[in-house]
mmCIF file of C-alpha atoms in Angstrom:
data_model
loop_
_atom_site.group_PDB
_atom_site.id
_atom_site.type_symbol
_atom_site.label_atom_id
_atom_site.label_comp_id
_atom_site.label_asym_id
_atom_site.label_seq_id
_atom_site.Cartn_x
_atom_site.Cartn_y
_atom_site.Cartn_z
ATOM 1 C CA UNK A 14 105.099 94.516 75.275
ATOM 2 C CA UNK A 15 106.702 93.224 78.576
ATOM 3 C CA UNK A 16 104.846 90.229 80.697
ATOM 4 C CA UNK A 17 104.181 92.553 83.929
ATOM 5 C CA UNK A 18 102.798 95.585 81.158
ATOM 6 C CA UNK A 19 100.194 92.741 80.180
ATOM 7 C CA UNK A 20 99.789 91.467 83.134
ATOM 8 C CA UNK A 21 98.743 95.007 83.945
ATOM 9 C CA UNK A 22 97.497 95.745 80.725
ATOM 10 C CA UNK A 23 94.534 93.046 81.823
ATOM 11 C CA UNK A 24 93.592 93.419 85.321
ATOM 12 C CA UNK A 25 91.439 96.367 85.872
ATOM 13 C CA UNK A 26 92.062 98.744 88.323
ATOM 14 C CA UNK A 27 90.130 98.992 91.519
ATOM 15 C CA UNK A 28 89.512 101.778 93.575
ATOM 16 C CA UNK A 29 90.327 101.118 97.012
ATOM 17 C CA UNK A 30 87.580 103.021 99.608
ATOM 18 C CA UNK A 31 89.449 103.614 103.637
ATOM 19 C CA UNK A 32 87.045 100.778 104.078
ATOM 20 C CA UNK A 33 88.647 98.524 101.758
ATOM 21 C CA UNK A 34 91.826 99.570 102.766
ATOM 22 C CA UNK A 35 90.868 98.686 106.425
ATOM 23 C CA UNK A 36 88.931 95.144 105.588
ATOM 24 C CA UNK A 37 92.438 94.589 103.632
ATOM 25 C CA UNK A 38 95.139 95.418 106.453
ATOM 26 C CA UNK A 39 92.769 93.585 109.132
ATOM 27 C CA UNK A 40 92.600 90.310 106.594
ATOM 28 C CA UNK A 41 97.098 90.837 106.609
ATOM 29 C CA UNK A 42 97.423 91.189 109.784
ATOM 30 C CA UNK A 43 94.679 88.799 111.138
ATOM 31 C CA UNK A 44 96.939 85.789 112.284
ATOM 32 C CA UNK A 45 98.471 88.195 114.732
ATOM 33 C CA UNK A 46 95.209 88.973 115.778
ATOM 34 C CA UNK A 47 93.765 85.260 115.737
ATOM 35 C CA UNK A 48 96.869 83.992 117.921
ATOM 36 C CA UNK A 49 95.308 85.975 121.031
ATOM 37 C CA UNK A 50 92.306 85.504 120.585
ATOM 38 C CA UNK A 51 90.545 84.073 124.260
ATOM 39 C CA UNK A 52 89.477 80.342 125.011
ATOM 40 C CA UNK A 53 85.676 81.589 124.780
ATOM 41 C CA UNK A 54 85.332 83.310 121.580
ATOM 42 C CA UNK A 55 86.428 81.921 117.805
ATOM 43 C CA UNK A 56 88.625 83.319 115.709
ATOM 44 C CA UNK A 57 86.458 83.539 112.474
ATOM 45 C CA UNK A 58 83.610 85.164 115.355
ATOM 46 C CA UNK A 59 85.731 87.332 116.546
ATOM 47 C CA UNK A 60 86.464 88.259 112.626
ATOM 48 C CA UNK A 61 83.082 88.623 111.349
ATOM 49 C CA UNK A 62 82.455 90.717 114.358
ATOM 50 C CA UNK A 63 85.573 93.182 114.038
ATOM 51 C CA UNK A 64 83.879 93.609 109.820
ATOM 52 C CA UNK A 65 80.431 93.600 110.966
ATOM 53 C CA UNK A 66 81.979 96.556 113.347
ATOM 54 C CA UNK A 67 83.222 98.196 110.366
ATOM 55 C CA UNK A 68 80.799 97.944 108.109
ATOM 56 C CA UNK A 69 77.623 99.970 111.114
ATOM 57 C CA UNK A 70 80.345 102.590 111.885
ATOM 58 C CA UNK A 71 82.288 103.824 108.675
ATOM 59 C CA UNK A 72 83.706 106.227 110.827
ATOM 60 C CA UNK A 73 86.057 103.260 112.142
ATOM 61 C CA UNK A 74 87.471 103.850 108.087
ATOM 62 C CA UNK A 75 88.760 107.392 108.774
ATOM 63 C CA UNK A 76 90.800 106.126 112.076
ATOM 64 C CA UNK A 77 94.036 105.091 111.618
ATOM 65 C CA UNK A 78 94.765 101.965 111.214
ATOM 66 C CA UNK A 79 97.083 101.153 113.906
ATOM 67 C CA UNK A 80 94.651 102.266 115.864
ATOM 68 C CA UNK A 81 91.194 100.631 114.799
ATOM 69 C CA UNK A 82 93.759 97.223 114.324
ATOM 70 C CA UNK A 83 95.302 97.900 117.960
ATOM 71 C CA UNK A 84 91.145 98.427 119.506
ATOM 72 C CA UNK A 85 90.678 94.594 118.190
ATOM 73 C CA UNK A 86 93.825 93.045 119.126
ATOM 74 C CA UNK A 87 92.903 94.684 122.718
ATOM 75 C CA UNK A 88 88.988 92.650 122.133
ATOM 76 C CA UNK A 89 90.778 89.616 121.608
ATOM 77 C CA UNK A 90 93.373 89.655 124.224
ATOM 78 C CA UNK A 91 90.414 90.225 126.730
ATOM 79 C CA UNK A 92 88.156 87.985 125.373
ATOM 80 C CA UNK A 93 85.708 90.377 124.246
ATOM 81 C CA UNK A 94 83.025 90.618 121.194
ATOM 82 C CA UNK A 95 83.097 93.855 120.034
ATOM 83 C CA UNK A 96 79.644 95.510 120.835
ATOM 84 C CA UNK A 97 79.162 97.634 117.753
ATOM 85 C CA UNK A 98 77.235 95.172 116.140
ATOM 86 C CA UNK A 99 75.460 93.399 118.574
ATOM 87 C CA UNK A 100 74.790 96.546 121.280
ATOM 88 C CA UNK A 101 75.404 94.347 124.208
ATOM 89 C CA UNK A 102 78.126 96.504 125.795
ATOM 90 C CA UNK A 103 81.069 94.300 126.301
ATOM 91 C CA UNK A 104 83.574 96.354 124.327
ATOM 92 C CA UNK A 105 83.033 99.454 122.185
ATOM 93 C CA UNK A 106 85.454 100.379 119.176
ATOM 94 C CA UNK A 107 84.376 104.261 118.724
ATOM 95 C CA UNK A 108 85.779 107.314 116.237
ATOM 96 C CA UNK A 109 87.439 110.049 117.440
ATOM 97 C CA UNK A 110 89.170 112.936 116.691
ATOM 98 C CA UNK A 111 92.359 113.356 118.114
ATOM 99 C CA UNK A 112 94.653 116.292 117.883
ATOM 100 C CA UNK A 113 97.792 115.504 119.227
ATOM 101 C CA UNK A 114 97.807 113.919 115.862
ATOM 102 C CA UNK A 115 95.451 115.757 113.700
ATOM 103 C CA UNK A 116 93.583 112.623 112.998
ATOM 104 C CA UNK A 117 90.573 110.685 113.471
ATOM 105 C CA UNK A 118 91.875 107.193 115.742
ATOM 106 C CA UNK A 119 89.747 104.448 117.436
ATOM 107 C CA UNK A 120 89.682 103.538 121.158
#
């Protein structure tokens, strides 16, 4: 058996739910998002707030990853915390159905 086949055989297959997929994409693209964070919030705090927003609003996982990451990038650039977490009304990231694209997007 080849080396790759042996490695694959030893690994368990993990089901990628939309929520896990979005969180994985966010981790991969986080350096770009963190590079534009304003001075009033740390990148680590913003990351935790974004993860919390995804956890508190499960429909965000059904949205296109591009639209969700774009919203988090905008929050980052403006120095705003996603308020899905604390409800203080700074920046809400909300899912909606886009008739033009025929899918869910975040705004």
